[in-house]
mmCIF file of C-alpha atoms and ligand atoms in Angstrom:
data_model
loop_
_atom_site.group_PDB
_atom_site.id
_atom_site.type_symbol
_atom_site.label_atom_id
_atom_site.label_comp_id
_atom_site.label_asym_id
_atom_site.label_seq_id
_atom_site.Cartn_x
_atom_site.Cartn_y
_atom_site.Cartn_z
ATOM 1 C CA MET A 1311 -0.164 0.145 -0.038
ATOM 2 C CA VAL A 1312 1.602 3.365 -0.985
ATOM 3 C CA LEU A 1313 1.451 6.435 1.177
ATOM 4 C CA ALA A 1314 -1.290 8.067 -0.584
ATOM 5 C CA GLN A 1315 -3.274 4.577 -0.283
ATOM 6 C CA LEU A 1316 -2.943 4.671 3.358
ATOM 7 C CA GLY A 1317 -3.815 7.943 3.628
ATOM 8 C CA GLY A 1318 -6.919 7.647 1.920
ATOM 9 C CA THR A 1319 -7.934 4.593 3.763
ATOM 10 C CA ILE A 1320 -7.604 5.961 7.412
ATOM 11 C CA SER A 1321 -9.068 8.815 5.949
ATOM 12 C CA ARG A 1322 -11.953 6.977 4.917
ATOM 13 C CA ALA A 1323 -12.225 4.810 7.912
ATOM 14 C CA LEU A 1324 -12.962 7.930 9.769
ATOM 15 C CA GLN A 1325 -14.987 9.261 7.562
ATOM 16 C CA GLN A 1326 -17.592 5.904 7.898
ATOM 17 C CA MET A 1327 -17.469 6.776 11.542
ATOM 18 C CA SER A 1328 -18.497 9.834 10.985
ATOM 19 C CA ASN A 1329 -21.287 9.146 9.149
ATOM 20 C CA ALA A 1330 -22.549 7.055 11.656
ATOM 21 C CA THR A 1331 -25.944 8.213 13.746
ATOM 22 C CA ILE A 1332 -24.588 6.789 16.969
ATOM 23 C CA ILE A 1333 -20.996 6.091 17.522
ATOM 24 C CA ASP A 1334 -20.938 3.186 19.491
ATOM 25 C CA GLU A 1335 -18.577 0.459 20.440
ATOM 26 C CA LYS A 1336 -19.117 -1.297 16.888
ATOM 27 C CA VAL A 1337 -18.270 1.902 14.900
ATOM 28 C CA LEU A 1338 -15.386 2.783 17.280
ATOM 29 C CA ASN A 1339 -14.247 -1.188 16.780
ATOM 30 C CA ASP A 1340 -14.970 -1.047 12.875
ATOM 31 C CA CYS A 1341 -13.020 2.184 12.563
ATOM 32 C CA LEU A 1342 -10.085 0.836 14.568
ATOM 33 C CA ASN A 1343 -9.681 -2.541 12.631
ATOM 34 C CA GLU A 1344 -9.732 -0.698 9.179
ATOM 35 C CA ILE A 1345 -6.931 1.711 10.144
ATOM 36 C CA THR A 1346 -4.955 -1.351 11.721
ATOM 37 C CA ARG A 1347 -5.346 -3.260 8.484
ATOM 38 C CA ALA A 1348 -4.066 -0.912 6.390
ATOM 39 C CA LEU A 1349 -1.323 -0.071 8.707
ATOM 40 C CA LEU A 1350 0.076 -3.637 8.382
ATOM 41 C CA GLN A 1351 -0.757 -3.365 4.709
ATOM 42 C CA SER A 1352 2.141 -0.766 4.970
ATOM 43 C CA ASP A 1353 4.448 -2.184 7.037
ATOM 44 C CA VAL A 1354 3.709 -1.085 10.129
ATOM 45 C CA GLN A 1355 4.960 -3.463 12.748
ATOM 46 C CA PHE A 1356 2.380 -5.169 14.639
ATOM 47 C CA ASN A 1357 3.674 -4.501 17.960
ATOM 48 C CA LEU A 1358 2.968 -0.945 17.132
ATOM 49 C CA VAL A 1359 -0.325 -1.278 15.405
ATOM 50 C CA ARG A 1360 -1.870 -3.411 18.460
ATOM 51 C CA ASP A 1361 -0.402 -1.069 21.030
ATOM 52 C CA MET A 1362 -1.848 2.131 19.108
ATOM 53 C CA GLN A 1363 -5.067 0.315 19.312
ATOM 54 C CA LYS A 1364 -4.807 -0.360 22.927
ATOM 55 C CA ASN A 1365 -3.689 3.017 23.829
ATOM 56 C CA ILE A 1366 -6.836 4.700 21.592
ATOM 57 C CA LYS A 1367 -9.250 2.261 22.926
ATOM 58 C CA LYS A 1368 -8.123 3.558 26.656
ATOM 59 C CA ILE A 1369 -8.125 7.027 25.988
ATOM 60 C CA VAL A 1370 -11.828 6.751 23.780
ATOM 61 C CA ASN A 1371 -13.797 5.301 26.712
ATOM 62 C CA LEU A 1372 -17.191 5.526 24.868
ATOM 63 C CA ASP A 1373 -19.073 4.609 28.560
ATOM 64 C CA ASP A 1374 -17.205 7.644 30.308
ATOM 65 C CA LEU A 1375 -17.836 10.193 27.955
ATOM 66 C CA ALA A 1376 -20.992 12.116 28.961
ATOM 67 C CA ALA A 1377 -23.442 12.827 26.195
ATOM 68 C CA GLY A 1378 -22.534 16.420 24.447
ATOM 69 C CA HIS A 1379 -19.233 15.046 24.041
ATOM 70 C CA ASN A 1380 -18.008 15.119 20.450
ATOM 71 C CA LYS A 1381 -16.868 11.435 20.274
ATOM 72 C CA ARG A 1382 -15.909 11.831 16.272
ATOM 73 C CA LYS A 1383 -13.615 14.715 17.207
ATOM 74 C CA ILE A 1384 -12.244 12.856 20.504
ATOM 75 C CA ILE A 1385 -11.823 9.976 18.551
ATOM 76 C CA GLN A 1386 -10.002 11.473 15.460
ATOM 77 C CA GLN A 1387 -7.439 13.456 17.837
ATOM 78 C CA ALA A 1388 -6.837 10.193 19.671
ATOM 79 C CA ILE A 1389 -6.098 8.498 16.272
ATOM 80 C CA PHE A 1390 -3.674 11.859 14.925
ATOM 81 C CA ASN A 1391 -1.989 11.574 18.622
ATOM 82 C CA GLU A 1392 -1.171 8.103 18.073
ATOM 83 C CA LEU A 1393 -0.002 8.202 14.545
ATOM 84 C CA CYS A 1394 2.219 11.069 15.821
ATOM 85 C CA LYS A 1395 3.882 8.989 18.847
ATOM 86 C CA ILE A 1396 4.897 6.034 16.921
ATOM 87 C CA LEU A 1397 6.561 8.615 14.461
ATOM 88 C CA ASP A 1398 8.041 10.521 17.691
ATOM 89 C CA PRO A 1399 10.373 9.288 19.820
ATOM 90 C CA GLY A 1400 9.647 12.251 22.567
ATOM 91 C CA LYS A 1401 13.549 13.800 22.500
ATOM 92 C CA PRO A 1402 15.662 15.890 20.384
ATOM 93 C CA SER A 1403 17.289 15.481 17.791
ATOM 94 C CA PHE A 1404 21.196 15.940 16.995
ATOM 95 C CA THR A 1405 21.642 19.017 15.769
ATOM 96 C CA PRO A 1406 24.830 20.262 14.708
ATOM 97 C CA LYS A 1407 26.129 23.689 14.829
ATOM 98 C CA LYS A 1408 27.105 25.889 12.147
ATOM 99 C CA GLY A 1409 30.824 26.672 12.850
ATOM 100 C CA LYS A 1410 31.738 23.750 14.863
ATOM 101 C CA THR A 1411 32.774 20.864 13.530
ATOM 102 C CA SER A 1412 30.407 17.678 13.909
ATOM 103 C CA VAL A 1413 31.494 14.024 12.570
ATOM 104 C CA ILE A 1414 28.711 12.348 11.715
ATOM 105 C CA MET A 1415 28.456 8.812 10.506
ATOM 106 C CA PHE A 1416 26.046 7.155 8.940
ATOM 107 C CA VAL A 1417 25.359 3.457 9.626
ATOM 108 C CA GLY A 1418 22.684 1.148 8.174
ATOM 109 C CA LEU A 1419 22.119 -1.770 5.948
ATOM 110 C CA GLN A 1420 23.673 -1.880 2.299
ATOM 111 C CA GLY A 1421 21.497 -0.375 -0.299
ATOM 112 C CA SER A 1422 19.514 1.778 2.473
ATOM 113 C CA GLY A 1423 20.815 4.952 0.426
ATOM 114 C CA LYS A 1424 23.234 5.683 2.636
ATOM 115 C CA THR A 1425 25.775 6.962 0.171
ATOM 116 C CA THR A 1426 23.141 8.988 -1.808
ATOM 117 C CA THR A 1427 21.826 10.475 1.370
ATOM 118 C CA CYS A 1428 25.106 11.483 2.761
ATOM 119 C CA THR A 1429 25.597 13.738 -0.282
ATOM 120 C CA LYS A 1430 22.136 15.168 -0.072
ATOM 121 C CA TYR A 1431 22.847 15.986 3.818
ATOM 122 C CA ALA A 1432 25.843 17.634 2.538
ATOM 123 C CA PHE A 1433 24.040 19.068 0.139
ATOM 124 C CA TYR A 1434 21.336 20.818 2.196
ATOM 125 C CA HIS A 1435 23.431 22.133 4.725
ATOM 126 C CA GLN A 1436 26.069 23.175 2.125
ATOM 127 C CA LYS A 1437 22.929 25.238 0.419
ATOM 128 C CA LYS A 1438 23.016 26.889 4.264
ATOM 129 C CA GLY A 1439 25.882 27.687 4.019
ATOM 130 C CA TRP A 1440 28.348 25.084 6.540
ATOM 131 C CA LYS A 1441 30.948 23.871 5.228
ATOM 132 C CA PRO A 1442 30.255 19.699 5.077
ATOM 133 C CA ALA A 1443 32.838 17.486 3.230
ATOM 134 C CA LEU A 1444 32.741 13.671 2.719
ATOM 135 C CA VAL A 1445 34.155 10.676 3.857
ATOM 136 C CA CYS A 1446 34.470 7.174 2.366
ATOM 137 C CA ALA A 1447 34.826 4.570 4.637
ATOM 138 C CA ASP A 1448 33.081 2.008 2.606
ATOM 139 C CA THR A 1449 35.953 0.070 1.716
ATOM 140 C CA PHE A 1450 33.828 -3.312 0.778
ATOM 141 C CA ARG A 1451 31.694 -2.091 -1.829
ATOM 142 C CA ALA A 1452 33.571 -2.254 -4.971
ATOM 143 C CA GLY A 1453 32.548 1.353 -6.912
ATOM 144 C CA ALA A 1454 31.225 2.892 -3.069
ATOM 145 C CA PHE A 1455 34.239 5.387 -3.124
ATOM 146 C CA ASP A 1456 33.265 6.058 -7.310
ATOM 147 C CA GLN A 1457 29.760 7.055 -6.017
ATOM 148 C CA LEU A 1458 30.477 8.807 -3.201
ATOM 149 C CA LYS A 1459 33.125 11.009 -5.470
ATOM 150 C CA GLN A 1460 30.789 11.638 -8.456
ATOM 151 C CA ASN A 1461 27.857 12.452 -6.314
ATOM 152 C CA ALA A 1462 30.040 15.438 -3.984
ATOM 153 C CA THR A 1463 32.221 16.424 -7.363
ATOM 154 C CA LYS A 1464 28.202 17.075 -8.588
ATOM 155 C CA ALA A 1465 27.742 18.947 -5.333
ATOM 156 C CA LYS A 1466 31.065 20.515 -5.286
ATOM 157 C CA ILE A 1467 31.651 19.093 -1.641
ATOM 158 C CA PRO A 1468 35.256 18.103 -0.822
ATOM 159 C CA PHE A 1469 35.932 14.221 -0.170
ATOM 160 C CA TYR A 1470 38.514 11.646 0.609
ATOM 161 C CA GLY A 1471 38.814 8.119 0.427
ATOM 162 C CA ARG A 1472 40.132 5.345 -1.665
ATOM 163 C CA PHE A 1473 39.468 3.629 -4.612
ATOM 164 C CA SER A 1474 38.958 -0.313 -3.859
ATOM 165 C CA CYS A 1475 41.771 -2.097 -4.667
ATOM 166 C CA ILE A 1476 41.131 -5.219 -6.632
ATOM 167 C CA PRO A 1477 44.390 -6.932 -8.299
ATOM 168 C CA LEU A 1478 42.755 -8.640 -10.872
ATOM 169 C CA PHE A 1479 42.297 -5.192 -12.599
ATOM 170 C CA VAL A 1480 44.907 -3.146 -10.774
ATOM 171 C CA GLU A 1481 48.878 -3.427 -11.420
ATOM 172 C CA ILE A 1482 49.497 -5.034 -8.260
ATOM 173 C CA ASP A 1483 50.375 -2.580 -5.382
ATOM 174 C CA LEU A 1484 51.150 -4.386 -2.398
ATOM 175 C CA SER A 1485 50.747 -1.017 -0.282
ATOM 176 C CA CYS A 1486 47.239 -1.317 -1.901
ATOM 177 C CA ASN A 1487 46.731 -4.736 -0.320
ATOM 178 C CA SER A 1488 47.709 -4.259 2.739
ATOM 179 C CA TYR A 1489 45.295 -4.365 5.887
ATOM 180 C CA THR A 1490 45.549 -0.953 6.526
ATOM 181 C CA GLU A 1491 45.126 0.571 3.015
ATOM 182 C CA SER A 1492 41.733 -1.037 3.159
ATOM 183 C CA ASP A 1493 40.946 -0.466 7.065
ATOM 184 C CA PRO A 1494 38.198 1.594 6.766
ATOM 185 C CA VAL A 1495 38.649 3.080 10.565
ATOM 186 C CA ARG A 1496 42.051 3.943 9.088
ATOM 187 C CA ILE A 1497 40.387 5.679 6.299
ATOM 188 C CA ALA A 1498 37.392 7.495 8.321
ATOM 189 C CA VAL A 1499 40.451 8.957 10.836
ATOM 190 C CA GLU A 1500 42.385 9.964 8.249
ATOM 191 C CA GLY A 1501 39.420 11.766 6.146
ATOM 192 C CA VAL A 1502 38.253 13.078 9.618
ATOM 193 C CA GLU A 1503 41.741 14.537 10.415
ATOM 194 C CA ARG A 1504 42.272 16.400 7.114
ATOM 195 C CA PHE A 1505 38.663 17.693 7.004
ATOM 196 C CA LYS A 1506 39.245 19.056 10.684
ATOM 197 C CA LYS A 1507 42.691 20.935 9.217
ATOM 198 C CA GLU A 1508 40.777 22.740 6.591
ATOM 199 C CA ASN A 1509 37.579 23.717 9.117
ATOM 200 C CA CYS A 1510 34.573 21.867 7.717
ATOM 201 C CA ASP A 1511 32.076 21.862 9.984
ATOM 202 C CA LEU A 1512 30.263 18.522 9.027
ATOM 203 C CA ILE A 1513 32.356 16.010 8.196
ATOM 204 C CA ILE A 1514 30.344 13.048 7.221
ATOM 205 C CA VAL A 1515 31.506 9.698 7.044
ATOM 206 C CA ASP A 1516 30.056 7.172 4.855
ATOM 207 C CA THR A 1517 30.614 3.482 5.860
ATOM 208 C CA SER A 1518 30.001 0.075 4.192
ATOM 209 C CA GLY A 1519 26.667 -1.521 5.835
ATOM 210 C CA ARG A 1520 27.663 -4.686 5.097
ATOM 211 C CA HIS A 1521 26.989 -5.630 8.505
ATOM 212 C CA LYS A 1522 24.163 -7.733 8.831
ATOM 213 C CA GLN A 1523 25.583 -9.120 11.810
ATOM 214 C CA GLU A 1524 25.128 -6.444 14.805
ATOM 215 C CA ALA A 1525 28.258 -7.109 16.312
ATOM 216 C CA ALA A 1526 30.288 -6.360 12.967
ATOM 217 C CA LEU A 1527 29.202 -2.845 12.871
ATOM 218 C CA PHE A 1528 29.476 -2.614 16.519
ATOM 219 C CA GLU A 1529 33.307 -3.270 16.193
ATOM 220 C CA GLU A 1530 34.149 -1.117 13.118
ATOM 221 C CA ILE A 1531 32.368 1.702 15.107
ATOM 222 C CA VAL A 1532 33.957 1.355 18.717
ATOM 223 C CA LYS A 1533 37.394 1.386 16.807
ATOM 224 C CA PHE A 1534 36.701 4.274 14.682
ATOM 225 C CA LEU A 1535 35.699 5.828 18.119
ATOM 226 C CA LYS A 1536 38.719 4.677 20.138
ATOM 227 C CA GLN A 1537 41.042 5.893 17.103
ATOM 228 C CA ARG A 1538 39.422 9.508 17.605
ATOM 229 C CA SER A 1539 40.054 9.307 20.683
ATOM 230 C CA ILE A 1540 43.951 9.210 20.716
ATOM 231 C CA GLY A 1541 45.890 12.210 21.103
ATOM 232 C CA GLN A 1542 42.688 14.046 22.062
ATOM 233 C CA ALA A 1543 44.629 15.466 25.378
ATOM 234 C CA ALA A 1544 43.128 19.006 25.199
ATOM 235 C CA PHE A 1545 39.994 19.608 27.219
ATOM 236 C CA ASP A 1546 38.272 21.795 24.365
ATOM 237 C CA GLN A 1547 39.157 19.246 22.113
ATOM 238 C CA ALA A 1548 37.152 16.337 24.004
ATOM 239 C CA GLN A 1549 34.220 18.937 24.725
ATOM 240 C CA ALA A 1550 33.914 19.573 21.110
ATOM 241 C CA PHE A 1551 34.094 15.354 20.471
ATOM 242 C CA LYS A 1552 31.553 15.173 22.493
ATOM 243 C CA GLN A 1553 29.497 17.394 21.726
ATOM 244 C CA SER A 1554 30.330 16.557 18.042
ATOM 245 C CA VAL A 1555 28.295 13.381 18.805
ATOM 246 C CA ALA A 1556 25.599 13.891 20.879
ATOM 247 C CA VAL A 1557 22.716 12.169 19.880
ATOM 248 C CA GLY A 1558 21.593 9.793 17.146
ATOM 249 C CA ALA A 1559 18.840 10.530 14.283
ATOM 250 C CA VAL A 1560 17.350 8.592 11.945
ATOM 251 C CA ILE A 1561 16.915 9.335 8.223
ATOM 252 C CA ILE A 1562 14.350 7.564 6.283
ATOM 253 C CA THR A 1563 14.950 7.160 2.301
ATOM 254 C CA LYS A 1564 12.531 6.363 -0.737
ATOM 255 C CA MET A 1565 9.909 7.834 0.608
ATOM 256 C CA ASP A 1566 9.026 8.761 -2.863
ATOM 257 C CA GLY A 1567 6.138 6.980 -5.164
ATOM 258 C CA HIS A 1568 7.414 3.650 -4.790
ATOM 259 C CA ALA A 1569 7.580 3.462 -0.940
ATOM 260 C CA LYS A 1570 5.469 1.591 1.235
ATOM 261 C CA GLY A 1571 3.304 3.709 2.867
ATOM 262 C CA GLY A 1572 4.240 2.526 6.256
ATOM 263 C CA GLY A 1573 7.990 3.002 5.887
ATOM 264 C CA ALA A 1574 8.274 6.312 8.075
ATOM 265 C CA LEU A 1575 5.559 4.553 10.443
ATOM 266 C CA SER A 1576 7.514 1.262 10.654
ATOM 267 C CA ALA A 1577 11.489 2.687 10.148
ATOM 268 C CA ARG A 1578 11.954 3.252 13.430
ATOM 269 C CA ALA A 1579 10.958 0.115 14.628
ATOM 270 C CA ARG A 1580 12.382 -1.627 11.799
ATOM 271 C CA GLU A 1581 15.912 -0.813 12.794
ATOM 272 C CA VAL A 1582 18.450 -3.705 13.652
ATOM 273 C CA GLU A 1583 18.495 -4.210 17.313
ATOM 274 C CA PHE A 1584 20.823 -5.289 19.447
ATOM 275 C CA GLU A 1585 22.367 -4.709 22.850
ATOM 276 C CA GLN A 1586 24.983 -2.872 21.643
ATOM 277 C CA TRP A 1587 23.459 0.126 19.926
ATOM 278 C CA GLY A 1588 22.527 0.893 23.843
ATOM 279 C CA ARG A 1589 26.329 1.281 24.794
ATOM 280 C CA ILE A 1590 26.796 3.565 21.594
ATOM 281 C CA TRP A 1591 23.996 5.960 22.289
ATOM 282 C CA SER A 1592 25.148 6.124 25.694
ATOM 283 C CA TRP A 1593 28.634 6.059 25.519
ATOM 284 C CA GLU A 1594 29.404 7.667 21.993
ATOM 285 C CA LYS A 1595 27.070 8.134 20.030
ATOM 286 C CA VAL A 1596 26.939 7.589 16.536
ATOM 287 C CA LEU A 1597 25.327 9.829 14.709
ATOM 288 C CA VAL A 1598 22.824 8.907 11.091
ATOM 289 C CA SER A 1599 21.102 5.826 10.354
ATOM 290 C CA CYS A 1600 19.564 5.632 7.436
ATOM 291 C CA ILE A 1601 16.529 3.529 6.962
ATOM 292 C CA SER A 1602 15.056 2.438 3.831
ATOM 293 C CA SER A 1603 11.058 2.723 4.088
ATOM 294 C CA VAL A 1604 11.317 -0.095 1.323
ATOM 295 C CA ALA A 1605 10.544 -3.530 3.434
ATOM 296 C CA SER A 1606 12.115 -5.311 0.340
ATOM 297 C CA ASP A 1607 15.451 -4.064 0.936
ATOM 298 C CA TYR A 1608 15.568 -5.852 3.859
ATOM 299 C CA GLY A 1609 15.306 -9.094 2.538
ATOM 300 C CA ASP A 1610 16.482 -12.047 4.249
ATOM 301 C CA VAL A 1611 17.839 -9.732 7.331
ATOM 302 C CA HIS A 1612 14.410 -8.198 7.764
ATOM 303 C CA LYS A 1613 12.437 -12.259 8.262
ATOM 304 C CA ASP A 1614 14.854 -14.085 9.989
ATOM 305 C CA ASP A 1615 16.118 -11.372 12.268
ATOM 306 C CA SER A 1616 12.522 -9.700 13.126
ATOM 307 C CA HIS A 1617 12.254 -10.783 16.689
ATOM 308 C CA ASN A 1618 15.482 -8.627 16.899
ATOM 309 C CA GLN A 1619 14.043 -5.838 14.916
ATOM 310 C CA VAL A 1620 11.846 -4.108 17.475
ATOM 311 C CA ALA A 1621 11.930 -0.244 17.762
ATOM 312 C CA ALA A 1622 15.692 0.319 18.944
ATOM 313 C CA THR A 1623 17.331 3.204 18.072
ATOM 314 C CA LYS A 1624 14.393 5.700 19.545
ATOM 315 C CA SER A 1625 16.400 8.194 17.985
ATOM 316 C CA PRO A 1626 14.070 11.046 16.202
ATOM 317 C CA VAL A 1627 13.769 10.876 12.400
ATOM 318 C CA ILE A 1628 15.138 13.998 10.938
ATOM 319 C CA PHE A 1629 14.833 13.939 7.220
ATOM 320 C CA ILE A 1630 13.331 12.084 4.086
ATOM 321 C CA GLY A 1631 14.521 11.015 1.508
ATOM 322 C CA THR A 1632 11.983 11.396 -1.687
ATOM 323 C CA GLY A 1633 14.213 10.806 -4.813
ATOM 324 C CA GLU A 1634 17.471 9.428 -6.157
ATOM 325 C CA HIS A 1635 18.406 13.302 -6.553
ATOM 326 C CA MET A 1636 20.088 15.181 -4.537
ATOM 327 C CA ASP A 1637 17.749 18.101 -3.659
ATOM 328 C CA GLU A 1638 14.809 15.267 -2.810
ATOM 329 C CA PHE A 1639 14.801 15.702 0.654
ATOM 330 C CA GLU A 1640 12.943 16.771 3.047
ATOM 331 C CA VAL A 1641 13.267 18.125 7.024
ATOM 332 C CA PHE A 1642 11.006 15.412 8.523
ATOM 333 C CA ASP A 1643 8.338 17.250 11.075
ATOM 334 C CA VAL A 1644 6.090 14.692 12.607
ATOM 335 C CA LYS A 1645 2.500 16.503 12.618
ATOM 336 C CA PRO A 1646 2.359 17.638 9.328
ATOM 337 C CA PHE A 1647 3.442 14.581 8.250
ATOM 338 C CA VAL A 1648 0.508 12.826 9.961
ATOM 339 C CA SER A 1649 -1.770 15.941 8.589
ATOM 340 C CA ARG A 1650 -0.589 14.936 5.300
ATOM 341 C CA LEU A 1651 -0.814 11.510 5.491
ATOM 342 C CA LEU A 1652 -4.636 11.622 6.807
ATOM 343 C CA GLY A 1653 -5.527 14.255 4.121
HETATM 344 P P1 LIG B 2772 23.753 2.299 0.054
HETATM 345 O O1 LIG B 2772 24.042 1.259 -0.154
HETATM 346 O O2 LIG B 2772 23.505 2.426 1.747
HETATM 347 O O3 LIG B 2772 25.347 3.561 0.713
HETATM 348 O O4 LIG B 2772 23.304 2.710 -0.887
HETATM 349 P P2 LIG B 2772 22.808 3.800 -1.800
HETATM 350 O O5 LIG B 2772 23.078 5.184 -1.895
HETATM 351 O O6 LIG B 2772 23.592 3.512 -3.110
HETATM 352 O O7 LIG B 2772 21.202 3.472 -2.509
HETATM 353 C C1 LIG B 2772 20.644 2.458 -2.822
HETATM 354 C C2 LIG B 2772 19.841 2.897 -4.041
HETATM 355 O O8 LIG B 2772 19.140 3.599 -3.507
HETATM 356 C C3 LIG B 2772 20.576 3.563 -5.620
HETATM 357 O O9 LIG B 2772 19.925 2.757 -6.736
HETATM 358 C C4 LIG B 2772 19.911 5.202 -4.814
HETATM 359 O O10 LIG B 2772 19.786 5.521 -6.209
HETATM 360 C C5 LIG B 2772 18.854 4.641 -4.255
HETATM 361 N N1 LIG B 2772 18.387 5.865 -3.560
HETATM 362 C C6 LIG B 2772 18.714 6.088 -2.173
HETATM 363 N N2 LIG B 2772 17.473 7.100 -1.469
HETATM 364 C C7 LIG B 2772 16.416 7.134 -2.439
HETATM 365 C C8 LIG B 2772 15.250 8.064 -2.180
HETATM 366 O O11 LIG B 2772 14.886 8.757 -1.425
HETATM 367 N N3 LIG B 2772 14.638 7.574 -3.174
HETATM 368 C C9 LIG B 2772 14.836 6.349 -4.392
HETATM 369 N N4 LIG B 2772 13.959 6.403 -4.923
HETATM 370 N N5 LIG B 2772 15.909 6.192 -4.408
HETATM 371 C C10 LIG B 2772 17.012 6.035 -3.610
#
């Protein structure tokens, strides 16, 4: 079910309820069941939908509502609020400060749109007067650096990274095959250091997202963060680092035409959960996670590991990607989004 359809179905269910002469338990249940079905068909997680239904029924206790109460309005408002609640974790998002260095690392599964979104994010801020830079720490996917380089060049954003070394096609250069050359952590650190010297205030690090095994991702991130802290003797530097990696945030990609309507609603819930996340967020937080709104992007990971993928990050959605192009990128705002959804 695409976004417009989901919105249409919910609006119709609300309309039908409004048309009923008397709002009784049956009318309310029919309306909620219709909305539940639409949300589930749009890939919104079962748990979220069930909780939403429970909460609405708790708020809208028809027996307690005295005559004269506008039951329709109360129900509509409760549904609106619950949809907003699904999307809003109730904590502020990470906001980098112009002129102060922020190192932002993009994580997420391969194909979720990280590389594309890194440039969109950089481009968005560049237009607002920031000095962004891109670092490609994806040494795993052949062509990742090329893709980033191409995007960055188009947007006139400085970039750093290494070509993937494929011994079959290039003259064998031993340094190229050494561990360190293809070490994403080392490349990330080099890139970050370089752009710090160039006074870039938004240093965006793209990662490989190959980690279906969350532990590997965690290790990579921790390795990166440990490296970053080395030599950070000065207090103000340490402070700056702490601030630069303050709070996590989520960008949902592929919210355009082909996207399932529930993408935004379920994306937070679909994030891969693992114990380590907690440690990442509370220790030295890593920033933006790209989550595709298209369920099929998650393939087997999503299916096989679904018990592990309950709401995990509890991080606010900050932007949505609405197409493949650089400027198809919007600030995400919960209430207008839900209003638009409900038509
Ligand atoms: P990565 O592996 O996570 O770095 O993903 P990529 O950035 O390479 O994106 C994977 C595919 O999704 C590419 O074909 C992108 O053009 C496409 N893509 C990324 N973001 C969006 C979006 O917001 N909308 C659409 N329609 N496609 C997107």
